[in-house]
Amino acid sequence: MINIKKITATVAVIISFSAQAQIAIGKSELSKIQPANTTTNPSISLEFYDSADNKKGMVLPWTSTVNNQPVSYNATTGAGYRGMQGTIENGTLIFDLSDKNIKYRKDGVWFNLTNVTYPVDVKRSDNTTQTISANNAVDSSLQDNVRENTDAKAAIGTNSNSDTTTGILVLTDVNRAMILPKVASPHLNIINPTPGMMVFDTVKQQLAVYNGTVWSFWKP
């Protein structure tokens, strides 16, 4: 299950909130099975705009808020996660502002998808280089004044009406998956990335995640 706070791509079309429960965001229809290109791929639960000119990504949920300000997430107890009640499910993805890491839940333990050694030299979109220190402040303005309802949840899948999994966005099917936004060289083409952003880099063929200061490229 994937838990997601915000999506930066414009929601152009949302289709099939029926028993099929397959959704496309930012595009008119889901991808079709290749090479015939005539039948909608039944293995897709959620898919984003994926044309070659895409320069937008998906933003994961941040940590909890107190008085509408982000606070540290307690990875040991699970306390502090904004809006989360009950068991934290394996497969959950978050952006932990306390240590600037994107994390996923596996076997009841949090693992980092970003683990940057500072200082680090970052190549900017204008080909200049910037040195980032460990104390570089993450711009938290995106969600400083935003709080969702404690019961906020969207579920996608054939059993979405009855699903009880904890999360902001839950993909309930066991035979479908989400396709991340596809961006060519996101570190060069996404001009103003937001902390917690995630895309699939079509050049490196790797998962790319942004921790507020630098992009990390991850593969098993």
JSON list of C-alpha atoms in Angstrom, two decimals:
[
{"chain": "A", "resi": 1, "resn": "MET", "atom": "CA", "xyz": [0.00, 0.00, 0.00]},
{"chain": "A", "resi": 2, "resn": "ILE", "atom": "CA", "xyz": [1.24, 3.48, -0.84]},
{"chain": "A", "resi": 3, "resn": "ASN", "atom": "CA", "xyz": [0.46, 6.48, 1.39]},
{"chain": "A", "resi": 4, "resn": "ILE", "atom": "CA", "xyz": [0.70, 9.79, -0.43]},
{"chain": "A", "resi": 5, "resn": "LYS", "atom": "CA", "xyz": [-0.03, 13.34, 0.78]},
{"chain": "A", "resi": 6, "resn": "LYS", "atom": "CA", "xyz": [0.12, 15.44, -2.35]},
{"chain": "A", "resi": 7, "resn": "ILE", "atom": "CA", "xyz": [0.56, 14.98, -6.08]},
{"chain": "A", "resi": 8, "resn": "THR", "atom": "CA", "xyz": [2.19, 17.81, -8.00]},
{"chain": "A", "resi": 9, "resn": "ALA", "atom": "CA", "xyz": [0.83, 16.78, -11.39]},
{"chain": "A", "resi": 10, "resn": "THR", "atom": "CA", "xyz": [-2.42, 18.47, -12.35]},
{"chain": "A", "resi": 11, "resn": "VAL", "atom": "CA", "xyz": [-5.36, 16.12, -12.06]},
{"chain": "A", "resi": 12, "resn": "ALA", "atom": "CA", "xyz": [-6.63, 16.20, -15.62]},
{"chain": "A", "resi": 13, "resn": "VAL", "atom": "CA", "xyz": [-8.73, 13.06, -15.70]},
{"chain": "A", "resi": 14, "resn": "ILE", "atom": "CA", "xyz": [-9.80, 10.54, -13.09]},
{"chain": "A", "resi": 15, "resn": "ILE", "atom": "CA", "xyz": [-11.38, 7.49, -14.66]},
{"chain": "A", "resi": 16, "resn": "SER", "atom": "CA", "xyz": [-13.13, 4.29, -13.66]},
{"chain": "A", "resi": 17, "resn": "PHE", "atom": "CA", "xyz": [-14.09, 4.71, -10.02]},
{"chain": "A", "resi": 18, "resn": "SER", "atom": "CA", "xyz": [-16.05, 1.54, -10.61]},
{"chain": "A", "resi": 19, "resn": "ALA", "atom": "CA", "xyz": [-15.32, -2.08, -9.83]},
{"chain": "A", "resi": 20, "resn": "GLN", "atom": "CA", "xyz": [-12.20, -1.78, -11.99]},
{"chain": "A", "resi": 21, "resn": "ALA", "atom": "CA", "xyz": [-10.90, 1.09, -9.83]},
{"chain": "A", "resi": 22, "resn": "GLN", "atom": "CA", "xyz": [-8.07, 2.03, -12.19]},
{"chain": "A", "resi": 23, "resn": "ILE", "atom": "CA", "xyz": [-7.12, 5.70, -12.18]},
{"chain": "A", "resi": 24, "resn": "ALA", "atom": "CA", "xyz": [-5.12, 7.94, -14.51]},
{"chain": "A", "resi": 25, "resn": "ILE", "atom": "CA", "xyz": [-3.91, 11.36, -13.35]},
{"chain": "A", "resi": 26, "resn": "GLY", "atom": "CA", "xyz": [-2.76, 14.01, -15.80]},
{"chain": "A", "resi": 27, "resn": "LYS", "atom": "CA", "xyz": [-3.59, 11.88, -18.85]},
{"chain": "A", "resi": 28, "resn": "SER", "atom": "CA", "xyz": [-6.78, 10.89, -20.63]},
{"chain": "A", "resi": 29, "resn": "GLU", "atom": "CA", "xyz": [-6.39, 7.14, -20.28]},
{"chain": "A", "resi": 30, "resn": "LEU", "atom": "CA", "xyz": [-4.26, 4.41, -18.77]},
{"chain": "A", "resi": 31, "resn": "SER", "atom": "CA", "xyz": [-1.46, 2.79, -20.75]},
{"chain": "A", "resi": 32, "resn": "LYS", "atom": "CA", "xyz": [-2.37, -0.10, -23.00]},
{"chain": "A", "resi": 33, "resn": "ILE", "atom": "CA", "xyz": [-0.76, -3.51, -23.31]},
{"chain": "A", "resi": 34, "resn": "GLN", "atom": "CA", "xyz": [2.06, -3.52, -25.85]},
{"chain": "A", "resi": 35, "resn": "PRO", "atom": "CA", "xyz": [2.67, -4.12, -28.68]},
{"chain": "A", "resi": 36, "resn": "ALA", "atom": "CA", "xyz": [-0.98, -4.29, -29.78]},
{"chain": "A", "resi": 37, "resn": "ASN", "atom": "CA", "xyz": [-1.78, -1.04, -27.91]},
{"chain": "A", "resi": 38, "resn": "THR", "atom": "CA", "xyz": [-5.52, -1.77, -27.90]},
{"chain": "A", "resi": 39, "resn": "THR", "atom": "CA", "xyz": [-6.34, -3.16, -24.44]},
{"chain": "A", "resi": 40, "resn": "THR", "atom": "CA", "xyz": [-5.99, -1.17, -21.21]},
{"chain": "A", "resi": 41, "resn": "ASN", "atom": "CA", "xyz": [-3.35, -2.74, -18.99]},
{"chain": "A", "resi": 42, "resn": "PRO", "atom": "CA", "xyz": [-5.27, -4.51, -16.19]},
{"chain": "A", "resi": 43, "resn": "SER", "atom": "CA", "xyz": [-2.21, -4.52, -13.90]},
{"chain": "A", "resi": 44, "resn": "ILE", "atom": "CA", "xyz": [-2.25, -0.74, -13.35]},
{"chain": "A", "resi": 45, "resn": "SER", "atom": "CA", "xyz": [-3.93, 0.66, -10.26]},
{"chain": "A", "resi": 46, "resn": "LEU", "atom": "CA", "xyz": [-2.74, 4.29, -10.45]},
{"chain": "A", "resi": 47, "resn": "GLU", "atom": "CA", "xyz": [-0.78, 5.95, -13.27]},
{"chain": "A", "resi": 48, "resn": "PHE", "atom": "CA", "xyz": [0.45, 9.50, -13.87]},
{"chain": "A", "resi": 49, "resn": "TYR", "atom": "CA", "xyz": [1.11, 11.58, -16.99]},
{"chain": "A", "resi": 50, "resn": "ASP", "atom": "CA", "xyz": [4.14, 9.93, -18.56]},
{"chain": "A", "resi": 51, "resn": "SER", "atom": "CA", "xyz": [4.92, 11.67, -21.86]},
{"chain": "A", "resi": 52, "resn": "ALA", "atom": "CA", "xyz": [8.53, 12.58, -22.60]},
{"chain": "A", "resi": 53, "resn": "ASP", "atom": "CA", "xyz": [7.97, 16.24, -21.68]},
{"chain": "A", "resi": 54, "resn": "ASN", "atom": "CA", "xyz": [6.81, 15.50, -18.12]},
{"chain": "A", "resi": 55, "resn": "LYS", "atom": "CA", "xyz": [8.59, 17.60, -15.50]},
{"chain": "A", "resi": 56, "resn": "LYS", "atom": "CA", "xyz": [6.37, 16.93, -12.50]},
{"chain": "A", "resi": 57, "resn": "GLY", "atom": "CA", "xyz": [6.62, 14.39, -9.72]},
{"chain": "A", "resi": 58, "resn": "MET", "atom": "CA", "xyz": [4.69, 12.97, -6.78]},
{"chain": "A", "resi": 59, "resn": "VAL", "atom": "CA", "xyz": [5.16, 14.36, -3.25]},
{"chain": "A", "resi": 60, "resn": "LEU", "atom": "CA", "xyz": [5.00, 11.99, -0.28]},
{"chain": "A", "resi": 61, "resn": "PRO", "atom": "CA", "xyz": [3.37, 12.82, 3.08]},
{"chain": "A", "resi": 62, "resn": "TRP", "atom": "CA", "xyz": [5.48, 14.77, 5.53]},
{"chain": "A", "resi": 63, "resn": "THR", "atom": "CA", "xyz": [5.75, 14.34, 9.28]},
{"chain": "A", "resi": 64, "resn": "SER", "atom": "CA", "xyz": [3.19, 15.35, 11.92]},
{"chain": "A", "resi": 65, "resn": "THR", "atom": "CA", "xyz": [2.28, 18.91, 12.81]},
{"chain": "A", "resi": 66, "resn": "VAL", "atom": "CA", "xyz": [1.87, 20.74, 16.10]},
{"chain": "A", "resi": 67, "resn": "ASN", "atom": "CA", "xyz": [0.24, 24.16, 15.76]},
{"chain": "A", "resi": 68, "resn": "ASN", "atom": "CA", "xyz": [0.47, 23.67, 12.02]},
{"chain": "A", "resi": 69, "resn": "GLN", "atom": "CA", "xyz": [4.26, 23.33, 12.05]},
{"chain": "A", "resi": 70, "resn": "PRO", "atom": "CA", "xyz": [6.18, 20.18, 11.03]},
{"chain": "A", "resi": 71, "resn": "VAL", "atom": "CA", "xyz": [7.75, 18.29, 13.93]},
{"chain": "A", "resi": 72, "resn": "SER", "atom": "CA", "xyz": [10.10, 15.34, 14.20]},
{"chain": "A", "resi": 73, "resn": "TYR", "atom": "CA", "xyz": [8.78, 11.91, 13.35]},
{"chain": "A", "resi": 74, "resn": "ASN", "atom": "CA", "xyz": [9.49, 9.18, 15.90]},
{"chain": "A", "resi": 75, "resn": "ALA", "atom": "CA", "xyz": [10.53, 6.21, 13.77]},
{"chain": "A", "resi": 76, "resn": "THR", "atom": "CA", "xyz": [10.63, 3.92, 16.81]},
{"chain": "A", "resi": 77, "resn": "THR", "atom": "CA", "xyz": [7.14, 4.47, 18.20]},
{"chain": "A", "resi": 78, "resn": "GLY", "atom": "CA", "xyz": [5.46, 5.75, 15.06]},
{"chain": "A", "resi": 79, "resn": "ALA", "atom": "CA", "xyz": [4.19, 8.75, 17.03]},
{"chain": "A", "resi": 80, "resn": "GLY", "atom": "CA", "xyz": [3.90, 12.07, 15.31]},
{"chain": "A", "resi": 81, "resn": "TYR", "atom": "CA", "xyz": [2.73, 11.00, 11.87]},
{"chain": "A", "resi": 82, "resn": "ARG", "atom": "CA", "xyz": [0.15, 13.49, 10.67]},
{"chain": "A", "resi": 83, "resn": "GLY", "atom": "CA", "xyz": [-3.33, 12.01, 10.61]},
{"chain": "A", "resi": 84, "resn": "MET", "atom": "CA", "xyz": [-2.22, 8.41, 11.10]},
{"chain": "A", "resi": 85, "resn": "GLN", "atom": "CA", "xyz": [-4.21, 6.29, 13.49]},
{"chain": "A", "resi": 86, "resn": "GLY", "atom": "CA", "xyz": [-3.61, 2.64, 14.31]},
{"chain": "A", "resi": 87, "resn": "THR", "atom": "CA", "xyz": [-1.03, 0.29, 12.81]},
{"chain": "A", "resi": 88, "resn": "ILE", "atom": "CA", "xyz": [1.50, 1.67, 10.34]},
{"chain": "A", "resi": 89, "resn": "GLU", "atom": "CA", "xyz": [1.33, -0.72, 7.40]},
{"chain": "A", "resi": 90, "resn": "ASN", "atom": "CA", "xyz": [4.32, -2.23, 5.65]},
{"chain": "A", "resi": 91, "resn": "GLY", "atom": "CA", "xyz": [4.75, -0.50, 2.30]},
{"chain": "A", "resi": 92, "resn": "THR", "atom": "CA", "xyz": [4.07, 2.95, 3.75]},
{"chain": "A", "resi": 93, "resn": "LEU", "atom": "CA", "xyz": [6.16, 5.77, 2.26]},
{"chain": "A", "resi": 94, "resn": "ILE", "atom": "CA", "xyz": [6.83, 9.08, 4.06]},
{"chain": "A", "resi": 95, "resn": "PHE", "atom": "CA", "xyz": [9.17, 12.07, 4.06]},
{"chain": "A", "resi": 96, "resn": "ASP", "atom": "CA", "xyz": [10.74, 12.44, 7.52]},
{"chain": "A", "resi": 97, "resn": "LEU", "atom": "CA", "xyz": [11.56, 16.11, 8.01]},
{"chain": "A", "resi": 98, "resn": "SER", "atom": "CA", "xyz": [13.55, 15.43, 11.18]},
{"chain": "A", "resi": 99, "resn": "ASP", "atom": "CA", "xyz": [16.45, 13.85, 9.29]},
{"chain": "A", "resi": 100, "resn": "LYS", "atom": "CA", "xyz": [15.56, 14.82, 5.70]},
{"chain": "A", "resi": 101, "resn": "ASN", "atom": "CA", "xyz": [15.05, 11.23, 4.63]},
{"chain": "A", "resi": 102, "resn": "ILE", "atom": "CA", "xyz": [12.42, 9.55, 2.50]},
{"chain": "A", "resi": 103, "resn": "LYS", "atom": "CA", "xyz": [11.51, 6.29, 4.22]},
{"chain": "A", "resi": 104, "resn": "TYR", "atom": "CA", "xyz": [9.55, 3.15, 3.55]},
{"chain": "A", "resi": 105, "resn": "ARG", "atom": "CA", "xyz": [8.13, 0.62, 6.00]},
{"chain": "A", "resi": 106, "resn": "LYS", "atom": "CA", "xyz": [9.25, -3.01, 5.72]},
{"chain": "A", "resi": 107, "resn": "ASP", "atom": "CA", "xyz": [8.75, -5.80, 8.27]},
{"chain": "A", "resi": 108, "resn": "GLY", "atom": "CA", "xyz": [7.76, -3.22, 10.86]},
{"chain": "A", "resi": 109, "resn": "VAL", "atom": "CA", "xyz": [10.97, -1.19, 10.45]},
{"chain": "A", "resi": 110, "resn": "TRP", "atom": "CA", "xyz": [11.67, 2.09, 8.65]},
{"chain": "A", "resi": 111, "resn": "PHE", "atom": "CA", "xyz": [14.33, 2.06, 5.91]},
{"chain": "A", "resi": 112, "resn": "ASN", "atom": "CA", "xyz": [15.86, 5.09, 4.20]},
{"chain": "A", "resi": 113, "resn": "LEU", "atom": "CA", "xyz": [15.56, 5.65, 0.47]},
{"chain": "A", "resi": 114, "resn": "THR", "atom": "CA", "xyz": [17.79, 8.69, 0.89]},
{"chain": "A", "resi": 115, "resn": "ASN", "atom": "CA", "xyz": [20.98, 8.63, 2.91]},
{"chain": "A", "resi": 116, "resn": "VAL", "atom": "CA", "xyz": [23.18, 11.48, 1.78]},
{"chain": "A", "resi": 117, "resn": "THR", "atom": "CA", "xyz": [26.69, 12.10, 3.14]},
{"chain": "A", "resi": 118, "resn": "TYR", "atom": "CA", "xyz": [27.28, 15.84, 3.64]},
{"chain": "A", "resi": 119, "resn": "PRO", "atom": "CA", "xyz": [28.71, 18.09, 2.42]},
{"chain": "A", "resi": 120, "resn": "VAL", "atom": "CA", "xyz": [27.65, 17.21, -1.10]},
{"chain": "A", "resi": 121, "resn": "ASP", "atom": "CA", "xyz": [28.11, 19.03, -4.40]},
{"chain": "A", "resi": 122, "resn": "VAL", "atom": "CA", "xyz": [24.86, 19.39, -6.31]},
{"chain": "A", "resi": 123, "resn": "LYS", "atom": "CA", "xyz": [24.72, 20.15, -10.02]},
{"chain": "A", "resi": 124, "resn": "ARG", "atom": "CA", "xyz": [21.93, 22.64, -10.68]},
{"chain": "A", "resi": 125, "resn": "SER", "atom": "CA", "xyz": [19.71, 22.83, -13.76]},
{"chain": "A", "resi": 126, "resn": "ASP", "atom": "CA", "xyz": [21.80, 25.77, -15.06]},
{"chain": "A", "resi": 127, "resn": "ASN", "atom": "CA", "xyz": [24.93, 23.56, -14.87]},
{"chain": "A", "resi": 128, "resn": "THR", "atom": "CA", "xyz": [26.36, 25.43, -11.88]},
{"chain": "A", "resi": 129, "resn": "THR", "atom": "CA", "xyz": [27.46, 23.53, -8.77]},
{"chain": "A", "resi": 130, "resn": "GLN", "atom": "CA", "xyz": [26.24, 24.23, -5.25]},
{"chain": "A", "resi": 131, "resn": "THR", "atom": "CA", "xyz": [27.75, 22.75, -2.08]},
{"chain": "A", "resi": 132, "resn": "ILE", "atom": "CA", "xyz": [25.07, 21.65, 0.39]},
{"chain": "A", "resi": 133, "resn": "SER", "atom": "CA", "xyz": [25.83, 21.21, 4.10]},
{"chain": "A", "resi": 134, "resn": "ALA", "atom": "CA", "xyz": [24.08, 18.97, 6.63]},
{"chain": "A", "resi": 135, "resn": "ASN", "atom": "CA", "xyz": [22.51, 22.05, 8.21]},
{"chain": "A", "resi": 136, "resn": "ASN", "atom": "CA", "xyz": [20.88, 23.22, 5.02]},
{"chain": "A", "resi": 137, "resn": "ALA", "atom": "CA", "xyz": [17.28, 24.08, 5.88]},
{"chain": "A", "resi": 138, "resn": "VAL", "atom": "CA", "xyz": [14.49, 22.27, 4.09]},
{"chain": "A", "resi": 139, "resn": "ASP", "atom": "CA", "xyz": [11.83, 24.61, 2.72]},
{"chain": "A", "resi": 140, "resn": "SER", "atom": "CA", "xyz": [8.74, 23.45, 4.60]},
{"chain": "A", "resi": 141, "resn": "SER", "atom": "CA", "xyz": [6.42, 26.16, 3.30]},
{"chain": "A", "resi": 142, "resn": "LEU", "atom": "CA", "xyz": [4.47, 23.70, 1.14]},
{"chain": "A", "resi": 143, "resn": "GLN", "atom": "CA", "xyz": [2.81, 22.10, 4.14]},
{"chain": "A", "resi": 144, "resn": "ASP", "atom": "CA", "xyz": [3.46, 24.47, 7.07]},
{"chain": "A", "resi": 145, "resn": "ASN", "atom": "CA", "xyz": [-0.15, 25.62, 7.18]},
{"chain": "A", "resi": 146, "resn": "VAL", "atom": "CA", "xyz": [-1.80, 22.48, 5.88]},
{"chain": "A", "resi": 147, "resn": "ARG", "atom": "CA", "xyz": [-3.43, 19.82, 8.03]},
{"chain": "A", "resi": 148, "resn": "GLU", "atom": "CA", "xyz": [-5.68, 17.09, 6.75]},
{"chain": "A", "resi": 149, "resn": "ASN", "atom": "CA", "xyz": [-8.59, 15.69, 8.70]},
{"chain": "A", "resi": 150, "resn": "THR", "atom": "CA", "xyz": [-7.58, 12.84, 11.00]},
{"chain": "A", "resi": 151, "resn": "ASP", "atom": "CA", "xyz": [-9.86, 10.52, 9.04]},
{"chain": "A", "resi": 152, "resn": "ALA", "atom": "CA", "xyz": [-8.67, 11.66, 5.62]},
{"chain": "A", "resi": 153, "resn": "LYS", "atom": "CA", "xyz": [-8.24, 8.70, 3.28]},
{"chain": "A", "resi": 154, "resn": "ALA", "atom": "CA", "xyz": [-8.62, 7.76, -0.37]},
{"chain": "A", "resi": 155, "resn": "ALA", "atom": "CA", "xyz": [-8.64, 4.09, -1.36]},
{"chain": "A", "resi": 156, "resn": "ILE", "atom": "CA", "xyz": [-8.27, 2.75, -4.89]},
{"chain": "A", "resi": 157, "resn": "GLY", "atom": "CA", "xyz": [-9.13, -0.83, -5.76]},
{"chain": "A", "resi": 158, "resn": "THR", "atom": "CA", "xyz": [-11.90, -3.35, -6.11]},
{"chain": "A", "resi": 159, "resn": "ASN", "atom": "CA", "xyz": [-12.42, -3.53, -2.34]},
{"chain": "A", "resi": 160, "resn": "SER", "atom": "CA", "xyz": [-11.82, 0.17, -1.67]},
{"chain": "A", "resi": 161, "resn": "ASN", "atom": "CA", "xyz": [-15.21, 0.67, -0.01]},
{"chain": "A", "resi": 162, "resn": "SER", "atom": "CA", "xyz": [-14.46, -1.87, 2.72]},
{"chain": "A", "resi": 163, "resn": "ASP", "atom": "CA", "xyz": [-10.70, -1.38, 3.12]},
{"chain": "A", "resi": 164, "resn": "THR", "atom": "CA", "xyz": [-9.57, -0.55, 6.67]},
{"chain": "A", "resi": 165, "resn": "THR", "atom": "CA", "xyz": [-5.85, -0.03, 6.02]},
{"chain": "A", "resi": 166, "resn": "THR", "atom": "CA", "xyz": [-4.34, 3.05, 7.67]},
{"chain": "A", "resi": 167, "resn": "GLY", "atom": "CA", "xyz": [-3.10, 5.64, 5.21]},
{"chain": "A", "resi": 168, "resn": "ILE", "atom": "CA", "xyz": [-3.81, 8.83, 3.25]},
{"chain": "A", "resi": 169, "resn": "LEU", "atom": "CA", "xyz": [-3.88, 7.06, -0.12]},
{"chain": "A", "resi": 170, "resn": "VAL", "atom": "CA", "xyz": [-4.18, 3.28, -0.12]},
{"chain": "A", "resi": 171, "resn": "LEU", "atom": "CA", "xyz": [-3.98, 1.03, -3.17]},
{"chain": "A", "resi": 172, "resn": "THR", "atom": "CA", "xyz": [-6.01, -1.98, -2.11]},
{"chain": "A", "resi": 173, "resn": "ASP", "atom": "CA", "xyz": [-5.59, -4.41, -5.01]},
{"chain": "A", "resi": 174, "resn": "VAL", "atom": "CA", "xyz": [-3.24, -7.37, -4.67]},
{"chain": "A", "resi": 175, "resn": "ASN", "atom": "CA", "xyz": [-2.76, -7.77, -8.44]},
{"chain": "A", "resi": 176, "resn": "ARG", "atom": "CA", "xyz": [-2.26, -4.16, -9.55]},
{"chain": "A", "resi": 177, "resn": "ALA", "atom": "CA", "xyz": [0.48, -1.60, -8.96]},
{"chain": "A", "resi": 178, "resn": "MET", "atom": "CA", "xyz": [1.15, 2.13, -9.18]},
{"chain": "A", "resi": 179, "resn": "ILE", "atom": "CA", "xyz": [3.30, 3.55, -11.96]},
{"chain": "A", "resi": 180, "resn": "LEU", "atom": "CA", "xyz": [5.33, 6.55, -10.78]},
{"chain": "A", "resi": 181, "resn": "PRO", "atom": "CA", "xyz": [5.57, 9.78, -12.79]},
{"chain": "A", "resi": 182, "resn": "LYS", "atom": "CA", "xyz": [8.27, 9.34, -15.42]},
{"chain": "A", "resi": 183, "resn": "VAL", "atom": "CA", "xyz": [10.79, 12.17, -15.85]},
{"chain": "A", "resi": 184, "resn": "ALA", "atom": "CA", "xyz": [13.98, 12.30, -17.89]},
{"chain": "A", "resi": 185, "resn": "SER", "atom": "CA", "xyz": [16.87, 13.41, -15.62]},
{"chain": "A", "resi": 186, "resn": "PRO", "atom": "CA", "xyz": [14.69, 14.94, -12.87]},
{"chain": "A", "resi": 187, "resn": "HIS", "atom": "CA", "xyz": [17.71, 16.58, -11.22]},
{"chain": "A", "resi": 188, "resn": "LEU", "atom": "CA", "xyz": [18.03, 18.70, -14.36]},
{"chain": "A", "resi": 189, "resn": "ASN", "atom": "CA", "xyz": [14.46, 19.04, -15.57]},
{"chain": "A", "resi": 190, "resn": "ILE", "atom": "CA", "xyz": [12.39, 19.54, -12.41]},
{"chain": "A", "resi": 191, "resn": "ILE", "atom": "CA", "xyz": [13.28, 23.16, -11.71]},
{"chain": "A", "resi": 192, "resn": "ASN", "atom": "CA", "xyz": [11.73, 23.53, -8.26]},
{"chain": "A", "resi": 193, "resn": "PRO", "atom": "CA", "xyz": [11.53, 20.09, -6.64]},
{"chain": "A", "resi": 194, "resn": "THR", "atom": "CA", "xyz": [9.74, 19.74, -3.32]},
{"chain": "A", "resi": 195, "resn": "PRO", "atom": "CA", "xyz": [11.05, 17.71, -0.34]},
{"chain": "A", "resi": 196, "resn": "GLY", "atom": "CA", "xyz": [9.60, 14.21, -0.51]},
{"chain": "A", "resi": 197, "resn": "MET", "atom": "CA", "xyz": [9.27, 14.20, -4.30]},
{"chain": "A", "resi": 198, "resn": "MET", "atom": "CA", "xyz": [9.50, 10.85, -6.08]},
{"chain": "A", "resi": 199, "resn": "VAL", "atom": "CA", "xyz": [9.70, 9.99, -9.80]},
{"chain": "A", "resi": 200, "resn": "PHE", "atom": "CA", "xyz": [11.10, 7.33, -12.12]},
{"chain": "A", "resi": 201, "resn": "ASP", "atom": "CA", "xyz": [14.15, 8.62, -14.02]},
{"chain": "A", "resi": 202, "resn": "THR", "atom": "CA", "xyz": [13.77, 7.42, -17.62]},
{"chain": "A", "resi": 203, "resn": "VAL", "atom": "CA", "xyz": [17.45, 8.13, -18.35]},
{"chain": "A", "resi": 204, "resn": "LYS", "atom": "CA", "xyz": [19.05, 6.32, -15.41]},
{"chain": "A", "resi": 205, "resn": "GLN", "atom": "CA", "xyz": [16.17, 3.81, -15.26]},
{"chain": "A", "resi": 206, "resn": "GLN", "atom": "CA", "xyz": [16.10, 4.27, -11.50]},
{"chain": "A", "resi": 207, "resn": "LEU", "atom": "CA", "xyz": [13.81, 5.50, -8.75]},
{"chain": "A", "resi": 208, "resn": "ALA", "atom": "CA", "xyz": [14.67, 9.15, -7.99]},
{"chain": "A", "resi": 209, "resn": "VAL", "atom": "CA", "xyz": [13.78, 10.77, -4.66]},
{"chain": "A", "resi": 210, "resn": "TYR", "atom": "CA", "xyz": [14.39, 14.33, -3.43]},
{"chain": "A", "resi": 211, "resn": "ASN", "atom": "CA", "xyz": [15.10, 15.02, 0.25]},
{"chain": "A", "resi": 212, "resn": "GLY", "atom": "CA", "xyz": [14.87, 18.81, 0.12]},
{"chain": "A", "resi": 213, "resn": "THR", "atom": "CA", "xyz": [18.51, 19.37, -0.77]},
{"chain": "A", "resi": 214, "resn": "VAL", "atom": "CA", "xyz": [19.64, 16.73, -3.25]},
{"chain": "A", "resi": 215, "resn": "TRP", "atom": "CA", "xyz": [18.27, 13.99, -5.53]},
{"chain": "A", "resi": 216, "resn": "SER", "atom": "CA", "xyz": [19.12, 10.37, -4.75]},
{"chain": "A", "resi": 217, "resn": "PHE", "atom": "CA", "xyz": [18.87, 7.56, -7.28]},
{"chain": "A", "resi": 218, "resn": "TRP", "atom": "CA", "xyz": [17.92, 4.22, -5.84]},
{"chain": "A", "resi": 219, "resn": "LYS", "atom": "CA", "xyz": [17.81, 0.67, -7.11]},
{"chain": "A", "resi": 220, "resn": "PRO", "atom": "CA", "xyz": [17.75, -2.72, -5.36]}
]
